[in-house]
Short mmCIF file of C-alpha atoms and ligand atoms in Angstrom, two decimals:
data_model
loop_
_atom_site.label_atom_id
_atom_site.label_comp_id
_atom_site.label_asym_id
_atom_site.label_seq_id
_atom_site.Cartn_x
_atom_site.Cartn_y
_atom_site.Cartn_z
CA MET A 6 -57.75 90.71 200.43
CA SER A 7 -54.64 90.79 202.72
CA GLY A 8 -50.93 90.36 203.04
CA SER A 9 -47.93 92.01 202.92
CA GLU A 10 -45.16 90.51 200.58
CA GLU A 11 -43.23 88.91 203.46
CA GLU A 12 -46.52 87.04 204.63
CA TRP A 13 -47.19 85.70 200.93
CA ARG A 14 -43.48 84.64 200.84
CA ALA A 15 -43.84 82.79 204.14
CA LEU A 16 -46.97 81.17 202.49
CA LYS A 17 -45.27 80.07 199.28
CA PRO A 18 -44.87 76.41 198.83
CA ARG A 19 -41.42 75.01 199.22
CA GLU A 20 -40.12 72.59 196.29
CA PRO A 21 -39.93 69.04 197.67
CA SER A 22 -36.48 67.87 198.12
CA PRO A 23 -35.27 64.33 196.70
CA SER A 24 -35.72 62.48 199.91
CA GLN A 25 -39.60 63.53 199.69
CA CYS A 26 -39.96 61.66 196.78
CA CYS A 27 -40.40 57.54 197.17
CA GLY A 28 -39.40 56.93 193.68
CA GLY A 29 -42.39 54.67 193.47
CA GLY A 30 -43.97 56.38 190.25
CA CYS A 31 -46.84 57.65 192.15
CA GLN A 32 -49.56 59.79 190.37
CA PRO A 33 -49.57 62.22 191.32
CA CYS A 34 -45.85 62.34 192.63
CA VAL A 35 -44.86 64.83 195.43
CA TYR A 36 -43.53 67.28 192.42
CA ASP A 37 -47.11 67.42 190.88
CA VAL A 38 -48.73 68.21 194.18
CA TYR A 39 -46.18 70.96 194.56
CA GLU A 40 -46.78 72.47 191.21
CA GLN A 41 -50.63 72.32 192.02
CA GLN A 42 -49.90 74.18 195.22
CA LEU A 43 -47.57 76.60 193.67
CA ALA A 44 -50.38 77.40 191.20
CA ARG A 45 -52.92 77.80 193.70
CA TRP A 46 -50.58 80.08 195.72
CA GLU A 47 -49.74 82.23 192.79
CA ARG A 48 -53.72 82.87 191.97
CA ALA A 49 -54.04 83.46 195.56
CA ARG A 50 -51.59 86.04 195.69
CA ALA A 51 -52.43 87.91 192.36
CA ALA A 52 -56.02 88.02 194.03
CA ARG A 53 -54.52 88.90 197.25
CA ASP A 54 -56.91 86.47 198.73
CA LYS A 55 -55.59 84.13 201.56
CA GLY A 56 -58.79 82.14 201.29
CA LEU A 57 -58.03 80.77 198.04
CA LEU A 58 -55.16 78.71 199.69
CA VAL A 59 -57.39 76.88 201.93
CA GLU A 60 -58.13 73.85 199.92
CA GLY A 61 -55.28 70.96 199.65
CA ARG A 62 -52.62 72.59 202.50
CA GLY A 63 -51.15 68.88 201.82
CA GLU A 64 -52.64 67.46 205.25
CA SER A 65 -56.24 66.36 205.99
CA GLY A 66 -57.70 65.61 209.45
CA ASN A 67 -60.28 63.03 207.91
CA SER A 68 -59.76 59.54 207.51
CA GLU A 69 -60.21 59.43 203.78
CA LEU A 70 -57.28 58.65 202.16
CA SER A 71 -56.19 60.91 198.99
CA PRO A 72 -53.25 60.77 196.65
CA ASP A 73 -53.07 64.57 196.82
CA ALA A 74 -52.69 65.04 200.57
CA PHE A 75 -51.47 63.30 203.46
CA THR A 76 -54.29 61.95 206.07
CA ALA A 77 -53.35 61.28 209.75
CA PHE A 78 -54.39 57.69 210.96
CA SER A 79 -53.77 56.46 214.21
CA LEU A 80 -51.36 53.35 215.02
CA SER A 81 -53.64 50.77 216.85
CA TRP A 82 -50.50 48.17 217.30
CA VAL A 83 -47.19 47.40 216.45
CA ARG A 84 -45.52 44.10 216.67
CA GLN A 85 -41.78 43.34 216.05
CA LEU A 86 -41.93 40.07 214.13
CA THR A 87 -38.08 39.58 213.69
CA GLU A 88 -34.96 41.70 214.59
CA ASP A 89 -35.86 44.02 211.75
CA THR A 90 -39.42 43.84 210.67
CA TYR A 91 -42.43 45.39 212.10
CA GLN A 92 -46.28 44.70 211.43
CA CYS A 93 -48.13 47.73 211.86
CA ARG A 94 -51.91 48.42 212.38
CA PHE A 95 -53.70 51.58 211.55
CA GLU A 96 -57.18 52.37 212.48
CA LEU A 97 -59.82 53.51 209.97
CA PRO A 98 -62.55 55.20 211.80
CA GLY A 99 -66.00 54.75 211.40
CA ASN A 100 -65.08 51.04 210.31
CA GLY A 101 -64.28 52.37 206.90
CA SER A 102 -62.21 50.35 204.35
CA LEU A 103 -59.35 51.43 201.75
CA ARG A 104 -60.77 49.43 199.21
CA LEU A 105 -57.48 48.76 197.89
CA GLY A 106 -56.83 46.96 194.32
CA LEU A 107 -54.46 44.39 194.04
CA GLY A 108 -50.97 45.57 194.56
CA GLN A 109 -51.39 49.16 195.37
CA HIS A 110 -49.28 51.01 197.69
CA LEU A 111 -49.23 53.82 199.93
CA VAL A 112 -46.94 56.57 200.85
CA LEU A 113 -45.61 57.40 204.15
CA ARG A 114 -44.37 60.70 205.45
CA GLY A 115 -41.97 61.13 207.99
CA VAL A 116 -39.75 63.42 209.48
CA VAL A 117 -35.91 62.27 210.53
CA ASN A 118 -33.68 64.83 212.28
CA GLY A 119 -35.79 67.73 210.48
CA LEU A 120 -35.41 65.96 207.09
CA GLU A 121 -38.73 65.13 205.30
CA VAL A 122 -39.14 61.51 203.87
CA GLN A 123 -41.51 59.98 202.10
CA ARG A 124 -41.53 56.23 201.27
CA ALA A 125 -43.92 53.61 199.64
CA TYR A 126 -45.29 50.72 201.48
CA THR A 127 -47.90 47.88 200.18
CA PRO A 128 -50.24 47.24 202.97
CA ILE A 129 -50.76 43.50 203.56
CA SER A 130 -54.26 43.55 204.96
CA PRO A 131 -57.04 42.46 202.66
CA GLY A 132 -57.95 45.26 200.25
CA ASN A 133 -61.65 45.37 201.44
CA ALA A 134 -60.78 45.05 205.14
CA GLU A 135 -62.96 47.08 207.52
CA GLY A 136 -61.95 49.31 210.46
CA TYR A 137 -58.00 48.92 209.60
CA PHE A 138 -55.05 48.37 207.43
CA GLU A 139 -51.99 46.63 208.17
CA VAL A 140 -48.16 47.17 206.77
CA LEU A 141 -44.95 44.98 207.21
CA ILE A 142 -41.98 46.95 207.17
CA LYS A 143 -38.53 45.98 207.20
CA CYS A 144 -36.11 48.61 208.59
CA TYR A 145 -32.62 48.92 207.56
CA GLU A 146 -29.76 49.92 209.87
CA ALA A 147 -28.72 53.26 207.71
CA GLY A 148 -32.57 53.89 206.58
CA LEU A 149 -33.86 56.92 207.02
CA MET A 150 -37.70 56.03 207.33
CA SER A 151 -36.62 53.01 209.18
CA GLN A 152 -35.30 55.35 211.82
CA TYR A 153 -38.59 57.02 212.19
CA ILE A 154 -40.71 53.52 212.11
CA LYS A 155 -38.70 52.22 214.91
CA THR A 156 -39.88 55.03 217.17
CA TRP A 157 -43.54 54.22 216.73
CA LYS A 158 -45.77 53.29 219.56
CA GLU A 159 -49.37 52.72 219.97
CA GLY A 160 -51.42 55.50 219.83
CA ASP A 161 -48.83 57.43 217.58
CA THR A 162 -50.43 59.38 214.52
CA ALA A 163 -48.98 58.88 211.02
CA PHE A 164 -49.61 60.65 207.54
CA TRP A 165 -50.17 58.49 204.58
CA ARG A 166 -51.43 59.34 201.32
CA GLY A 167 -52.49 57.05 198.35
CA PRO A 168 -53.41 54.70 196.86
CA PHE A 169 -51.39 54.36 194.04
CA GLY A 170 -50.10 51.70 191.28
CA GLY A 171 -51.39 48.12 191.21
CA PHE A 172 -52.11 45.62 188.77
CA PRO A 173 -54.84 44.96 186.08
CA TYR A 174 -56.34 41.52 186.98
CA ARG A 175 -59.37 39.74 185.84
CA PRO A 176 -60.03 36.08 186.81
CA ASN A 177 -59.08 33.89 183.80
CA LYS A 178 -58.46 36.58 181.68
CA GLN A 179 -54.82 37.81 180.22
CA LEU A 180 -54.77 41.36 180.21
CA ARG A 181 -52.04 43.40 177.96
C1 LIG B 5 -43.86 50.35 195.42
C2 LIG B 5 -43.25 50.32 196.58
C3 LIG B 5 -43.65 49.40 197.64
C4 LIG B 5 -42.89 48.92 198.80
N1 LIG B 5 -43.50 48.39 199.78
C5 LIG B 5 -42.58 47.96 200.85
C6 LIG B 5 -43.23 47.44 201.94
O1 LIG B 5 -44.41 47.01 201.93
N2 LIG B 5 -42.42 47.16 202.98
C7 LIG B 5 -41.26 47.36 203.05
O2 LIG B 5 -40.39 47.08 203.99
N3 LIG B 5 -40.63 48.15 201.75
C8 LIG B 5 -41.52 48.66 201.11
N4 LIG B 5 -40.75 49.33 200.02
C9 LIG B 5 -39.48 49.81 200.30
C10 LIG B 5 -39.64 51.38 201.00
O3 LIG B 5 -40.59 52.23 200.32
C11 LIG B 5 -38.59 51.49 201.46
O4 LIG B 5 -37.70 51.90 200.47
C12 LIG B 5 -37.68 51.03 202.78
O5 LIG B 5 -38.38 50.92 203.84
C13 LIG B 5 -36.28 51.79 203.07
O6 LIG B 5 -36.42 53.00 203.27
P1 LIG B 5 -35.83 53.88 204.22
O7 LIG B 5 -35.73 55.40 204.42
O8 LIG B 5 -35.67 53.13 205.79
O9 LIG B 5 -34.14 53.64 203.83
P2 LIG B 5 -33.40 54.36 202.96
O10 LIG B 5 -32.84 55.74 203.78
O11 LIG B 5 -34.03 54.71 201.46
O12 LIG B 5 -31.96 53.62 202.38
C14 LIG B 5 -30.83 53.65 203.05
C15 LIG B 5 -30.06 52.33 203.32
O13 LIG B 5 -31.11 51.61 203.98
C16 LIG B 5 -30.50 50.26 202.93
N5 LIG B 5 -31.50 50.01 202.07
C17 LIG B 5 -32.84 50.57 201.86
N6 LIG B 5 -33.72 49.85 200.93
C18 LIG B 5 -33.08 48.62 200.73
C19 LIG B 5 -33.45 47.41 199.94
N7 LIG B 5 -34.83 47.37 199.65
N8 LIG B 5 -32.70 46.59 200.05
C20 LIG B 5 -31.63 46.40 200.94
N9 LIG B 5 -30.66 47.81 201.46
C21 LIG B 5 -32.12 48.74 201.62
C22 LIG B 5 -29.39 50.66 202.26
O14 LIG B 5 -28.26 50.35 202.82
C23 LIG B 5 -29.60 51.93 202.00
O15 LIG B 5 -28.49 52.55 201.26
C24 LIG B 5 -41.71 49.66 198.78
C25 LIG B 5 -40.93 50.46 197.76
C26 LIG B 5 -41.88 50.48 196.67
C27 LIG B 5 -41.17 51.53 195.66
#
């Protein structure tokens, strides 16, 4: 049981700005995550118990990818393939695998000039690749996330959540 009104206000989740929505139709979208966090904050404040805020603070330190919270992944290498495209490999600790389905994408979070942006990227590595995943990113001159990606160096950490989307596919079957 603790906290002045000022402390509780400081802990209140902030509504995402439009730049934080990647526009990829994610489930849950950043706005859904915000609603969940706000409801959790309201319950915690009513009970005057900050311990109720601990779950799902929006970032996780382990390697398990989640649609709700960003997870830190280490950039093992980055290769510039053309003037504006970069192939980037991220490490999955413990030789883990994202086990992505066909066409599934992830959402990357970046901060550019103090503005948080989120954009969708579709890994190009096999869905069952072990110990890593790779993305191929085209950077745009005026692109916000593009500016952040161009700063990447090996060993940097980037925050991802997902997976989202995908296509239902069964060999030799037409799915409606
Ligand atoms: C489901 C999904 C999966 C995606 N997967 C990938 C992927 O694997 N690799 C990848 O590189 N991108 C992918 N994208 C696109 C990516 O999410 C970003 O939109 C892209 O990286 C540009 O982001 P930005 O913040 O740099 O540009 P923004 O700040 O959003 O855009 C600023 C300016 O950049 C230029 N620009 C941005 N996007 C485009 C475009 N598509 N065509 C032409 N000009 C553009 C325009 O001038 C625009 O005004 C995917 C998008 C979706 C929805």
